[in-house]
């Protein structure tokens, strides 16, 4: 495939998956509306999304990158709506209103500064910093996971989505030779892989079994499973390992992921 054609396909995929990730704020807004308040629901992700998206949007315009312009134009619009929605239900409103005012002031200051000093490198460093902070924010709950020895506080779909989106943007940054896109998304990929590895090591629910423990159990099947026809036992002189049939394997893994 021609590199230019591949870049166009990758750009379309990155736009679709990133906007889909931005839409994850909708269930949070629905939950806020259901509760009729914002208790125990942080508005910081909305503020960071608005701030980072605005910086990346200006970066896209400065670089004349249509892919980044489209993605961040949609992102800024969505996060602005999320912030206003959160503000409407916040109690008291003054705390979130103050934070929102600070974010808008930072965006305004950035826009004015870039207008008189259109330095792509300075703006790129700022964008990269916001991206790294956004990717690393889920690690705040790492201590809870290690203490409880389960992953019930980590959102698996979000971790998978972060891996997919960061991988696409890392590849995009590599093709267009933009280190400010590559570096934060490379870090995002590593953090997403680390988070997903926790789902292998620890169970998704307390008192449950992890994927790793199930895999180990597959190689120590009991004799009664052989009699039921679930296991095909092939003894070798060197290992004596029982080979588990596909049916047993799929059932075990599906139980783990429930």
XYZ file of C-alpha atoms in Angstrom:
258
model
C 0.000 0.000 0.000
C 1.249 3.491 -0.863
C 2.403 5.425 2.224
C 0.178 8.394 1.428
C -2.872 6.146 1.068
C -1.983 4.365 4.315
C -1.699 7.743 6.060
C -5.166 8.723 4.820
C -6.670 5.453 6.079
C -4.852 5.804 9.413
C -6.063 9.401 9.739
C -9.688 8.351 9.230
C -9.349 5.537 11.779
C -7.673 7.853 14.302
C -10.424 10.448 13.874
C -13.191 7.870 14.394
C -11.653 6.116 17.422
C -10.591 9.348 19.125
C -14.032 10.929 18.757
C -15.548 7.676 20.059
C -13.268 7.994 23.097
C -14.420 11.595 23.600
C -18.034 10.357 23.618
C -17.295 8.386 26.806
C -18.258 11.566 28.643
C -21.911 11.036 27.722
C -22.497 8.136 30.191
C -20.926 10.290 32.925
C -23.352 13.123 32.137
C -26.252 10.664 32.175
C -25.140 9.443 35.606
C -24.921 13.045 36.847
C -28.448 13.697 35.591
C -29.697 10.490 37.227
C -28.176 11.510 40.564
C -29.325 15.120 40.099
C -25.886 16.182 41.284
C -22.141 15.707 40.833
C -21.390 14.048 44.176
C -18.331 11.725 43.959
C -17.966 12.507 40.225
C -14.928 14.609 39.364
C -15.139 17.313 36.733
C -11.351 17.428 36.262
C -11.351 15.080 33.215
C -13.760 17.457 31.457
C -11.566 20.456 32.270
C -8.391 18.672 31.139
C -10.114 17.561 27.945
C -11.150 21.142 27.175
C -7.699 22.518 27.997
C -5.677 19.892 26.137
C -8.038 19.848 23.163
C -7.826 23.632 22.785
C -4.029 23.555 22.794
C -3.922 20.695 20.264
C -6.479 22.480 18.088
C -4.292 25.590 17.944
C -1.291 23.359 17.248
C -3.171 21.728 14.374
C -4.038 25.119 12.860
C -0.461 26.318 13.271
C 0.836 23.187 11.565
C -2.021 23.080 9.025
C -2.807 19.451 9.943
C -6.407 18.705 8.932
C -6.551 15.441 10.910
C -5.671 17.159 14.177
C -7.983 20.082 13.412
C -11.014 17.823 12.855
C -10.400 15.650 15.921
C -9.753 18.498 18.326
C -12.508 20.728 16.962
C -14.987 17.970 17.814
C -13.204 17.288 21.110
C -13.232 20.915 22.264
C -16.925 21.224 21.367
C -17.847 18.068 23.305
C -15.765 18.913 26.382
C -17.166 22.453 26.442
C -20.668 20.937 26.531
C -19.605 18.460 29.240
C -18.165 21.300 31.355
C -21.319 23.404 31.052
C -23.460 20.358 31.869
C -21.318 19.593 34.931
C -21.526 23.237 36.021
C -25.330 23.159 35.801
C -25.504 20.254 38.277
C -22.517 21.177 40.485
C -23.314 22.011 44.098
C -21.812 24.379 45.053
C -21.158 25.788 41.608
C -18.542 28.343 42.615
C -15.741 25.765 42.980
C -16.107 24.291 39.500
C -16.907 27.713 38.026
C -13.579 29.014 39.351
C -11.688 26.096 37.803
C -13.514 26.525 34.501
C -12.675 30.236 34.491
C -8.996 29.410 35.055
C -9.022 26.940 32.158
C -10.697 29.426 29.820
C -8.168 32.078 30.907
C -5.269 29.726 30.109
C -6.758 29.007 26.693
C -7.183 32.726 26.031
C -3.623 33.459 27.153
C -2.298 30.701 24.900
C -4.252 32.006 21.908
C -2.961 35.551 22.467
C 0.618 34.366 22.965
C 0.616 32.229 19.809
C -0.848 35.149 17.849
C 2.246 37.239 18.581
C 4.791 34.419 18.871
C 3.842 31.521 16.589
C 6.523 29.136 17.873
C 5.477 25.569 17.076
C 8.012 24.041 19.484
C 6.786 25.848 22.607
C 3.178 25.006 21.842
C 4.143 21.401 21.029
C 5.835 20.997 24.416
C 2.731 22.317 26.187
C 0.464 19.961 24.204
C 2.767 17.022 24.913
C 2.709 17.767 28.650
C -1.102 17.843 28.770
C -1.279 14.552 26.855
C 1.092 12.782 29.235
C -0.893 14.033 32.242
C -4.136 12.780 30.678
C -2.692 9.342 29.947
C -1.192 9.033 33.424
C -4.300 10.099 35.350
C -5.717 6.530 35.666
C -2.524 5.543 37.523
C -3.859 7.517 40.483
C -5.980 4.447 41.259
C -3.028 2.052 41.074
C -2.595 2.048 44.854
C -6.215 0.946 45.287
C -5.716 -1.923 42.816
C -2.574 -3.140 44.586
C -4.171 -2.834 48.021
C -7.391 -4.651 47.079
C -5.576 -7.017 44.689
C -8.400 -6.682 42.174
C -9.163 -4.436 39.191
C -12.746 -3.446 39.969
C -11.739 0.238 40.058
C -10.115 0.154 36.599
C -12.420 0.572 33.566
C -11.357 -2.188 31.148
C -13.083 -0.687 28.056
C -11.356 2.652 28.697
C -7.950 0.969 29.046
C -8.458 -0.881 25.748
C -9.647 2.312 24.037
C -6.616 4.232 25.322
C -4.297 1.564 23.911
C -6.025 1.646 20.529
C -6.109 5.443 20.255
C -2.558 6.027 21.508
C -1.226 3.322 19.151
C -2.853 4.969 16.149
C -1.587 8.433 17.034
C 1.899 7.095 17.762
C 1.973 5.556 14.298
C 0.555 8.754 12.797
C 3.211 10.860 14.525
C 5.920 8.520 13.277
C 4.735 8.821 9.663
C 4.437 12.627 9.725
C 7.690 12.892 11.723
C 6.210 14.798 14.656
C 7.899 14.055 17.985
C 5.280 16.044 19.906
C 2.664 13.517 18.783
C 4.898 10.439 19.033
C 6.330 10.896 22.538
C 3.121 11.327 24.591
C 1.302 8.618 22.663
C 4.258 6.258 23.015
C 4.060 6.812 26.776
C 0.290 6.364 26.552
C 0.764 2.995 24.830
C 3.152 1.809 27.564
C 0.785 2.936 30.340
C -2.194 1.267 28.644
C -0.281 -2.016 28.267
C 0.708 -1.819 31.943
C -2.904 -1.231 32.986
C -4.116 -4.150 30.861
C -1.447 -6.408 32.397
C -3.078 -5.793 35.783
C -6.240 -7.492 34.469
C -4.134 -10.596 33.793
C -2.460 -10.590 37.206
C -5.445 -9.594 39.363
C -9.149 -10.599 39.145
C -11.743 -8.102 37.913
C -13.811 -8.563 41.088
C -12.854 -9.220 44.699
C -12.627 -12.916 45.627
C -12.586 -13.776 41.921
C -9.909 -15.500 39.879
C -7.455 -13.795 37.582
C -6.766 -14.800 33.990
C -3.306 -15.965 35.061
C -4.692 -18.293 37.749
C -7.176 -19.772 35.266
C -4.426 -20.411 32.720
C -2.351 -22.161 35.386
C -5.415 -24.195 36.347
C -5.871 -25.311 32.755
C -2.607 -27.231 32.940
C -3.502 -29.006 36.166
C -6.873 -30.484 35.209
C -8.154 -33.273 37.412
C -8.794 -36.854 36.392
C -12.553 -36.354 36.715
C -12.447 -33.814 33.858
C -10.837 -36.461 31.666
C -13.670 -38.893 32.440
C -16.251 -36.253 31.470
C -14.600 -35.827 28.094
C -13.609 -32.192 28.653
C -9.892 -32.902 28.620
C -7.684 -34.804 26.247
C -4.849 -36.149 28.367
C -1.607 -36.703 26.546
C 1.107 -37.874 28.898
C 4.702 -37.447 27.884
C 7.605 -39.032 29.663
C 9.320 -35.723 30.202
C 6.490 -33.427 31.273
C 3.317 -35.354 32.047
C 1.285 -32.251 31.128
C -2.435 -32.561 30.411
C -3.515 -30.814 27.206
C -6.889 -29.133 27.624
C -9.402 -29.253 24.804
C -10.595 -26.104 23.059
C -14.045 -26.423 24.581
C -12.686 -26.399 28.121
C -10.315 -23.528 27.346
C -13.025 -21.281 25.894
C -15.367 -21.970 28.799
C -12.724 -21.147 31.384
C -11.700 -17.923 29.674
C -15.315 -16.780 29.239
C -15.924 -17.357 32.960
C -12.862 -15.242 33.742
C -13.992 -12.314 31.599
C -17.535 -12.210 32.989
